[in-house]
PDB file of C-alpha atoms in Angstrom:
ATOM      1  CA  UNK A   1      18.570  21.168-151.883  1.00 84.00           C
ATOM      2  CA  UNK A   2      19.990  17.850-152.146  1.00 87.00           C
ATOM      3  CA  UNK A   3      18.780  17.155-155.881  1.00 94.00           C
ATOM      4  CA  UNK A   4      16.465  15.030-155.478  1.00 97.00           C
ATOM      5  CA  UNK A   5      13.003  15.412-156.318  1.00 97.00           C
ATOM      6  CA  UNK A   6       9.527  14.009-154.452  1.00 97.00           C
ATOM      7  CA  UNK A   7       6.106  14.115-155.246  1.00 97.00           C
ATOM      8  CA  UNK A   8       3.412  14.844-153.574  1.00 97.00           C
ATOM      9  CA  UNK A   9       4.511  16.578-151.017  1.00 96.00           C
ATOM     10  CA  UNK A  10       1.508  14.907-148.823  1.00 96.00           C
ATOM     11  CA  UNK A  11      -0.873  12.560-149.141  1.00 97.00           C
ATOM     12  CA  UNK A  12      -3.979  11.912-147.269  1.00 97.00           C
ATOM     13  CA  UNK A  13      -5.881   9.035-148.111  1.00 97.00           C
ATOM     14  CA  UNK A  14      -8.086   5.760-146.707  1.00 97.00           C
ATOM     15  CA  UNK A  15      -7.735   2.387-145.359  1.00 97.00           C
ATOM     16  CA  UNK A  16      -7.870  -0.195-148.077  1.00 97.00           C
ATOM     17  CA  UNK A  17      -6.885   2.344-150.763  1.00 97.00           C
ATOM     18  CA  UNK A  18      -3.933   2.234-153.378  1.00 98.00           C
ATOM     19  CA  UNK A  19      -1.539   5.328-153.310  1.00 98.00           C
ATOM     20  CA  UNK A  20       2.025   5.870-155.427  1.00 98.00           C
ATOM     21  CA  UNK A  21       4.585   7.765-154.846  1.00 98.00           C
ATOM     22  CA  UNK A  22       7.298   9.551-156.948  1.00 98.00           C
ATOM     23  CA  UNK A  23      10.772  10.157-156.920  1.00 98.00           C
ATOM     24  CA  UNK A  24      13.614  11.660-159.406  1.00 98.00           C
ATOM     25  CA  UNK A  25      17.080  11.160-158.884  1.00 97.00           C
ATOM     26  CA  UNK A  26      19.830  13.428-158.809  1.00 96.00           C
ATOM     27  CA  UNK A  27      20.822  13.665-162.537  1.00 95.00           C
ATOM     28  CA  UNK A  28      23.512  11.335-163.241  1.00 93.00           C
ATOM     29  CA  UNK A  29      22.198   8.735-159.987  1.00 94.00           C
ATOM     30  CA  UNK A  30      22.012   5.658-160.660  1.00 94.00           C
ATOM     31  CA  UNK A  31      21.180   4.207-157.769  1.00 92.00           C
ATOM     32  CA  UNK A  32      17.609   4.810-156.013  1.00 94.00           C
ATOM     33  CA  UNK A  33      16.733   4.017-152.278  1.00 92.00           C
ATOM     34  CA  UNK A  34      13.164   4.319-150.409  1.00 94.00           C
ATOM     35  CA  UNK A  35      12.558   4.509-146.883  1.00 93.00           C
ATOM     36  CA  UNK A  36       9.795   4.745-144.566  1.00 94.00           C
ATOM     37  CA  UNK A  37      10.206   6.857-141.283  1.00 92.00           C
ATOM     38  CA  UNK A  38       7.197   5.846-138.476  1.00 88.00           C
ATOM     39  CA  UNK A  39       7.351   7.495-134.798  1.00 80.00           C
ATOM     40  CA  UNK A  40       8.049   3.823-133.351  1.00 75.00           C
ATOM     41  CA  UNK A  41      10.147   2.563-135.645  1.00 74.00           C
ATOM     42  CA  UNK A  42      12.319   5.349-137.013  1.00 79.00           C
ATOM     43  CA  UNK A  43      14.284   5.172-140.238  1.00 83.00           C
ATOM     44  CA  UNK A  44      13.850   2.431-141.831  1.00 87.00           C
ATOM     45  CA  UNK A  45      15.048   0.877-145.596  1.00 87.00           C
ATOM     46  CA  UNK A  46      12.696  -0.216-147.964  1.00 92.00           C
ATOM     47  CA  UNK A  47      14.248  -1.130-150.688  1.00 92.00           C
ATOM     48  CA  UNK A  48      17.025  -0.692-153.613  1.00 90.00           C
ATOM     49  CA  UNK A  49      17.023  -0.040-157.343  1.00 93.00           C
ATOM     50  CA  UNK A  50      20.126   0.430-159.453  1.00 92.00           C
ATOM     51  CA  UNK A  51      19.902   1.155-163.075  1.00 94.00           C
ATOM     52  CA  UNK A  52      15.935  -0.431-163.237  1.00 94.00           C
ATOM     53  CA  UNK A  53      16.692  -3.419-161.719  1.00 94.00           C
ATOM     54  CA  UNK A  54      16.243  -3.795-158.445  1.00 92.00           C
ATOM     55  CA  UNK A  55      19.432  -4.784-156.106  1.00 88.00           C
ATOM     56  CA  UNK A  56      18.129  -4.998-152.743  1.00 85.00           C
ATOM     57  CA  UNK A  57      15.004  -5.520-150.356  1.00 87.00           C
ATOM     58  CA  UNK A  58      14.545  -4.391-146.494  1.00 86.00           C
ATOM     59  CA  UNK A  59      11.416  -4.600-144.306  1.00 80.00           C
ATOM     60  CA  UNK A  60       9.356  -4.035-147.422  1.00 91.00           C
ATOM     61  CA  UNK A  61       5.896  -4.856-147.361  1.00 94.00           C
ATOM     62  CA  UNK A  62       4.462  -7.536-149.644  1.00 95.00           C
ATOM     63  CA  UNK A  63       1.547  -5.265-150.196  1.00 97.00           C
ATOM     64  CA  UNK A  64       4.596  -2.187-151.350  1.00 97.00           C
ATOM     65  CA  UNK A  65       6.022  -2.974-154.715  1.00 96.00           C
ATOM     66  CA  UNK A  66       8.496  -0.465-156.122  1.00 97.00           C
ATOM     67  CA  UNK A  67      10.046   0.044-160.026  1.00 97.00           C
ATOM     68  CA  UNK A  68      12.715   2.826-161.531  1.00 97.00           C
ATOM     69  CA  UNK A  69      12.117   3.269-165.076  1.00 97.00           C
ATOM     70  CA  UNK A  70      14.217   3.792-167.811  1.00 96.00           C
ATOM     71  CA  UNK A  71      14.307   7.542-167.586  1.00 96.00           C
ATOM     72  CA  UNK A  72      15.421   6.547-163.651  1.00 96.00           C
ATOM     73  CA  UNK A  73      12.916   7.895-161.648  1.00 97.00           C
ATOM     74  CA  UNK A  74      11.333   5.691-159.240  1.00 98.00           C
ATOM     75  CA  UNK A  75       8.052   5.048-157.860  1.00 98.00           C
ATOM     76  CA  UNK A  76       6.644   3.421-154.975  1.00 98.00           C
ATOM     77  CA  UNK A  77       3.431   2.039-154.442  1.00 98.00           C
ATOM     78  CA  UNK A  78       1.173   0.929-151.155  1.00 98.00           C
ATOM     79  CA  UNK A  79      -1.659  -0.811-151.434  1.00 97.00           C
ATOM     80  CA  UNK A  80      -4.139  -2.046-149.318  1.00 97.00           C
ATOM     81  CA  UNK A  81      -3.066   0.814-147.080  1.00 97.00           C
ATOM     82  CA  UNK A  82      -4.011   0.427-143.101  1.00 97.00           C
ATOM     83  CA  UNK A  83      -3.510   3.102-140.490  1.00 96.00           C
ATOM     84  CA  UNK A  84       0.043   2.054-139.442  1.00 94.00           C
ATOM     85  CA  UNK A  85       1.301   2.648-142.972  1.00 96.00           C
ATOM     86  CA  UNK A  86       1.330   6.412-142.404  1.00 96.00           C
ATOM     87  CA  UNK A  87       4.347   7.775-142.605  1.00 95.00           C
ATOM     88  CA  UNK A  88       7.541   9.654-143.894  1.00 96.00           C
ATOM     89  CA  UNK A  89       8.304   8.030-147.482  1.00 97.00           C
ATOM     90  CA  UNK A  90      12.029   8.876-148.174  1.00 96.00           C
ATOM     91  CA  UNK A  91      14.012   8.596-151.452  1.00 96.00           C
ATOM     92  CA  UNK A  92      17.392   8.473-152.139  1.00 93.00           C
ATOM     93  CA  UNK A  93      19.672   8.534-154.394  1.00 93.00           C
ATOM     94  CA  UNK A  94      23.937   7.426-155.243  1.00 90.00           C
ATOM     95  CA  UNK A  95      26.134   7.758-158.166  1.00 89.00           C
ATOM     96  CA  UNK A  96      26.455   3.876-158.171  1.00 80.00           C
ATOM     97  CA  UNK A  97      25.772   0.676-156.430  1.00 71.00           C
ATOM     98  CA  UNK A  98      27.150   0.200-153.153  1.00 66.00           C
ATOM     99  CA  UNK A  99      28.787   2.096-150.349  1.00 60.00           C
ATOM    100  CA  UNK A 100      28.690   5.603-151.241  1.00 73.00           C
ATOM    101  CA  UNK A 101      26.972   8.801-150.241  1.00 82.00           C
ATOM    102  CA  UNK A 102      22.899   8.898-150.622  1.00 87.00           C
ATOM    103  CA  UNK A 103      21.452  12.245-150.967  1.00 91.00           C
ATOM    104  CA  UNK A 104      17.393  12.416-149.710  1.00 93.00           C
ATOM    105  CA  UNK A 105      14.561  13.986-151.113  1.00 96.00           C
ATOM    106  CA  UNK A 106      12.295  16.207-148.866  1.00 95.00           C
ATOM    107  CA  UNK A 107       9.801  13.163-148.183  1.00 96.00           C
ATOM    108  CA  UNK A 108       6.305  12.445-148.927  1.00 97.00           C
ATOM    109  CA  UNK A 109       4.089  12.424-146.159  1.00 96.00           C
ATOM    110  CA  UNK A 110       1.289   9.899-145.971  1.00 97.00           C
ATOM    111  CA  UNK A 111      -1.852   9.976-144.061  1.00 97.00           C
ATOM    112  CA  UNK A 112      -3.970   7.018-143.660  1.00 97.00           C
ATOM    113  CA  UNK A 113      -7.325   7.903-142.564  1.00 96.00           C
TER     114      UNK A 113
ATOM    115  CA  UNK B   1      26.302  -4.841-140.402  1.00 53.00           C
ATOM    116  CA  UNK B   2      27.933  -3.686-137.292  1.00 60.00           C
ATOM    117  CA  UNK B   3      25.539  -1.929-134.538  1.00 78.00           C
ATOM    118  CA  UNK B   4      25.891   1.676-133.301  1.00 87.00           C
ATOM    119  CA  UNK B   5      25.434   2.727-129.924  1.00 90.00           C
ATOM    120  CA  UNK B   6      24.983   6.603-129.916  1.00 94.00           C
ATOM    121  CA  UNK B   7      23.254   8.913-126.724  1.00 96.00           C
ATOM    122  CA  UNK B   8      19.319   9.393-127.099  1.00 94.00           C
ATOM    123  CA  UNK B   9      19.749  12.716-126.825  1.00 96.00           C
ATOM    124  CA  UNK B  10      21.898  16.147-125.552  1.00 97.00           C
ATOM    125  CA  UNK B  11      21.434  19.487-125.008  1.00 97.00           C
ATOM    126  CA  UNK B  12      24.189  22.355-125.865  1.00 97.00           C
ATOM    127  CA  UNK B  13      24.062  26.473-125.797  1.00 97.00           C
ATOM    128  CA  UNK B  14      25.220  28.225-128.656  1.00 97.00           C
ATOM    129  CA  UNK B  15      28.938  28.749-129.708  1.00 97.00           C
ATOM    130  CA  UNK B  16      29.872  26.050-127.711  1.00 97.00           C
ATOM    131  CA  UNK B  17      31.627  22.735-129.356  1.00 97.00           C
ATOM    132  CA  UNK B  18      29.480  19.445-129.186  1.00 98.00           C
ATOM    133  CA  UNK B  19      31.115  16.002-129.553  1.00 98.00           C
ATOM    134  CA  UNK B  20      28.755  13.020-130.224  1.00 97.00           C
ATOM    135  CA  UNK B  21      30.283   9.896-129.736  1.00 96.00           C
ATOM    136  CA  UNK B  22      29.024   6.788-131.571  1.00 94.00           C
ATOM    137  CA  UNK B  23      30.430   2.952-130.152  1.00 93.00           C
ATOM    138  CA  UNK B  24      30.461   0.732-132.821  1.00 89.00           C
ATOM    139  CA  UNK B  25      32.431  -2.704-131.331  1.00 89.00           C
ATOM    140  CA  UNK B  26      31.829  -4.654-134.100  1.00 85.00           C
ATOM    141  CA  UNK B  27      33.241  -2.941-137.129  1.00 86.00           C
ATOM    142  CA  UNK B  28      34.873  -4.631-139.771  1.00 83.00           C
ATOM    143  CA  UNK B  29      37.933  -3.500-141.492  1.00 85.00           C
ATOM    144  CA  UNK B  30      36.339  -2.423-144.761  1.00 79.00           C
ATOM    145  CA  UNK B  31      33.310  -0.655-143.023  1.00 83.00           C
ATOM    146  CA  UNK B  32      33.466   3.368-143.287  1.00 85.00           C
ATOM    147  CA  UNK B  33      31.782   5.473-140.455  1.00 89.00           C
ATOM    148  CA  UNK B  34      29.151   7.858-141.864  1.00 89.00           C
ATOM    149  CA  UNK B  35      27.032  10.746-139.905  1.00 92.00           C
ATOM    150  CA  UNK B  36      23.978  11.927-141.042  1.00 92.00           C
ATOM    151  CA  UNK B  37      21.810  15.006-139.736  1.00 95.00           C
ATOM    152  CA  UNK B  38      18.650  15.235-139.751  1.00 94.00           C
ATOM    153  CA  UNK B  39      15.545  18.134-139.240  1.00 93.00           C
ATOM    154  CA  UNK B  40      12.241  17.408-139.044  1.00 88.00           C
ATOM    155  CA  UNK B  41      10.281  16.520-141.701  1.00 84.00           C
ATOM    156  CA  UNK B  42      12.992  16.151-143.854  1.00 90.00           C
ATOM    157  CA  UNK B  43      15.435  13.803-145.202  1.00 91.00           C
ATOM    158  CA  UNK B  44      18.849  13.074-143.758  1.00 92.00           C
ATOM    159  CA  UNK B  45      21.785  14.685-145.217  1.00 93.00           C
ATOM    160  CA  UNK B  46      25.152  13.597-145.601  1.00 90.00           C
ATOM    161  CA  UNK B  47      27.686  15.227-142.935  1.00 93.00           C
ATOM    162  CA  UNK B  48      31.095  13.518-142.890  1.00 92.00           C
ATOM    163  CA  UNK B  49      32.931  10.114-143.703  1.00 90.00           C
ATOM    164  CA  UNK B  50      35.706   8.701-142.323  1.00 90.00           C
ATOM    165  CA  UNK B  51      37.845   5.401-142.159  1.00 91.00           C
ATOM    166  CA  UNK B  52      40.383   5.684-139.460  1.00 90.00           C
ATOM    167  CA  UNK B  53      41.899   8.745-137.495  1.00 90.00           C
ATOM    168  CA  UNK B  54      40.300  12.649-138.033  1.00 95.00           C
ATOM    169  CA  UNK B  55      38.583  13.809-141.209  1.00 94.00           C
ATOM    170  CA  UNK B  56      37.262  17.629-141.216  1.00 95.00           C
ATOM    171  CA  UNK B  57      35.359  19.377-143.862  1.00 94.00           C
ATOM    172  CA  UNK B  58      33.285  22.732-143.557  1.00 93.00           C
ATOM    173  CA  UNK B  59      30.468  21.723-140.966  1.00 93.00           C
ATOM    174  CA  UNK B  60      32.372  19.240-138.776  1.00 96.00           C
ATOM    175  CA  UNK B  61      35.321  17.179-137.794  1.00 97.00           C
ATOM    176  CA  UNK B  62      35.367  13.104-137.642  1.00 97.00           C
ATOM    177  CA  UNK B  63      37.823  11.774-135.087  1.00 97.00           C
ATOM    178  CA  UNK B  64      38.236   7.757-135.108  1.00 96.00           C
ATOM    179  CA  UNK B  65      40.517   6.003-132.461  1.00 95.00           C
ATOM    180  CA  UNK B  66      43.127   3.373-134.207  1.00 95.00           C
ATOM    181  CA  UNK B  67      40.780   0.509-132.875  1.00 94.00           C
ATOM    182  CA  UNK B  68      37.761   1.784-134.812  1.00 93.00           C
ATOM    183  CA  UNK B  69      35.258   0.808-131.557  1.00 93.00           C
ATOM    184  CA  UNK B  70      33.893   4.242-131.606  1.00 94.00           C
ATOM    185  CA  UNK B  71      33.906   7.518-133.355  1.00 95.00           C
ATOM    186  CA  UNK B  72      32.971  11.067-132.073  1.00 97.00           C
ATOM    187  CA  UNK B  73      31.143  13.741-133.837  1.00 97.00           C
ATOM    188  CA  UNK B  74      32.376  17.167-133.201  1.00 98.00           C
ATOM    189  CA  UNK B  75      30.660  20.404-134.225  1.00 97.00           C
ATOM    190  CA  UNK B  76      32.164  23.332-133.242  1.00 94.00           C
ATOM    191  CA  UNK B  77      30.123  26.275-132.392  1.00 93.00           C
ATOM    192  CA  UNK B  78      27.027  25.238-133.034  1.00 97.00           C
ATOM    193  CA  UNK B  79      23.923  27.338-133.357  1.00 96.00           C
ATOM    194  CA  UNK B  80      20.269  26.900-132.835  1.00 97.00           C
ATOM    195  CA  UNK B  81      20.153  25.978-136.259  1.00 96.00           C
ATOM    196  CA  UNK B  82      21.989  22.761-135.557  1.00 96.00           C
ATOM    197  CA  UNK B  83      18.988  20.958-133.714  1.00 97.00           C
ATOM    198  CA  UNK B  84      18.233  18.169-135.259  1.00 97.00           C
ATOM    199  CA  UNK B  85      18.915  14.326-134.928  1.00 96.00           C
ATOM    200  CA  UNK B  86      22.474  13.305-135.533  1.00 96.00           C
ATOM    201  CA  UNK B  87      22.780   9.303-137.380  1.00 92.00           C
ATOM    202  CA  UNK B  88      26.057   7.294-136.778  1.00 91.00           C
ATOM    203  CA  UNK B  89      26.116   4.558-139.633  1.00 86.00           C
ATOM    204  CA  UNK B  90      28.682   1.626-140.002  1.00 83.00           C
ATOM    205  CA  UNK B  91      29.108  -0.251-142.482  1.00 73.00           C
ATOM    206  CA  UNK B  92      28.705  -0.852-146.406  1.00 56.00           C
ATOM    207  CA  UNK B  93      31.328   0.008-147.375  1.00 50.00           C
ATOM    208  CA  UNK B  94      32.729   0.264-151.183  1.00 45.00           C
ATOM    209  CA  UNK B  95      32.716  -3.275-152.889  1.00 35.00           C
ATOM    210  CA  UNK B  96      30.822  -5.350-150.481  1.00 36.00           C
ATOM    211  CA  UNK B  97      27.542  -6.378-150.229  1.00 41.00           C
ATOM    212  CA  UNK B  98      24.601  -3.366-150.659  1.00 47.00           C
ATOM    213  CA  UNK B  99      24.203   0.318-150.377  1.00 53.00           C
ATOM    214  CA  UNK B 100      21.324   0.014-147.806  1.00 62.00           C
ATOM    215  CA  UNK B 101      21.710   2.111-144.544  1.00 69.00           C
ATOM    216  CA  UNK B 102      20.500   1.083-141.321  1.00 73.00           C
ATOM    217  CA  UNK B 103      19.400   3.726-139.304  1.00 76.00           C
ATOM    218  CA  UNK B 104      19.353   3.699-135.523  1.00 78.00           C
ATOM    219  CA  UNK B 105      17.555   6.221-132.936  1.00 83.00           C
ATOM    220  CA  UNK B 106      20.304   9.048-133.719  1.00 91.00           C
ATOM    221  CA  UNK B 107      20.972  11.507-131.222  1.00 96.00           C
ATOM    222  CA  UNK B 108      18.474  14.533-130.465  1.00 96.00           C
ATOM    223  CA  UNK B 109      20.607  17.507-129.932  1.00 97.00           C
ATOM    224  CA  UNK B 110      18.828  20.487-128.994  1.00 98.00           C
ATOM    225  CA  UNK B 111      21.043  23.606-128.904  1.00 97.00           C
ATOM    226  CA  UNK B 112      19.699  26.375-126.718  1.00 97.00           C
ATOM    227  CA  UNK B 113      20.122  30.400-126.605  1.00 96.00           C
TER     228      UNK B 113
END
């Protein structure tokens, strides 16, 4: 159990609808990371929060928008969701900004029907 | 960030030692080398770190040539319970730019009875 906390677990849902998705930290972790995992296109980073401000942005949809709240915990949300959006929605999580060890949650796993 | 050339896959038997060797040619000198492991449906986890020459902790050993190209993976005795996909990351490390990580294809390793 790396610390880090998901919800849901899965998610099954339709094109053109709005889904968000949770994550808490590992207490004391500033730092919070999500990723999306597809069959073709493997692991891949999403985007970076640090403290409630976000720090940095990967191949992040315009139609994804992300926030970590004062209390830390993070949530992600899709909109406009098409098929190819289904996925493996990872967060993580680091003591502090840069360069050191990120600890995952177990995932959410969205369907888009 | 400097890429990471690591095999698609390998196949072991249990209690022998694997090695997974990871080219990275373009490293720079303040980039760490990172392995993460990974089961299905679930998030990576953190296995070792290193910088330059051998690091071991409890699951594995780290051993990094003095020109940094390449790093090898070593898990010794592994059992069934060690399939999964093995990550070599390069790169972010402490004080420079972002804590993202770029994930490649990893390795498959499948260990058999």
């Amino acid at each position: 159990d790396s610390g880090v906390t998901q919800t849901p677990k899965h998610l099954i849902t339709a094109t053109g609808q709005r889904v968000t998705l949770r994550c808490s930290p590992r207490s004391g972790d500033l730092s919070v990371y999500w990723y999306q995992q597809s069959l073709d296109q493997g692991l891949q980073f999403l985007i970076q929060y640090y403290n409630g401000e976000e720090r940095a942005k990967g191949n992040i949809l315009e139609r994804f928008s992300a926030q970590q709240f004062p209390d830390l915990h993070s949530e992600l949300n899709l909109s406009s969701l098409e098929l190819g959006d289904s996925a493996l929605y990872f967060c993580a999580s680091s003591r502090g900004l840069e360069g050191e060890t990120q600890y995952f949650g177990p995932g959410t796993r969205l369907l888009v029907l | 960030l400097a890429k990471t050339t690591q095999p698609i896959s390998m196949d072991s038997y249990e209690g022998q030692e694997v090695n997974i060797t990871c080219s990275h040619n373009n490293i720079a000198t303040n980039d760490y080398i990172t392995w993460y492991q990974q089961f299905p449906s679930q998030g990576p986890r953190f296995i070792i770190q290193g910088y330059k020459t051998k690091v071991t902790n409890e699951v594995a050993s780290l051993f990094i040539p003095a020109d940094r190209k390449s790093s090898t993976l070593s898990l010794p005795r592994v059992s069934l319970s060690d399939t999964a996909v093995y990550y070599c990351l390069v790169g972010d490390s402490r004080g420079s730019t972002l804590g993202r990580l770029y994930f490649g294809r990893g390795t498959q390793l499948t260990v058999w009875p």
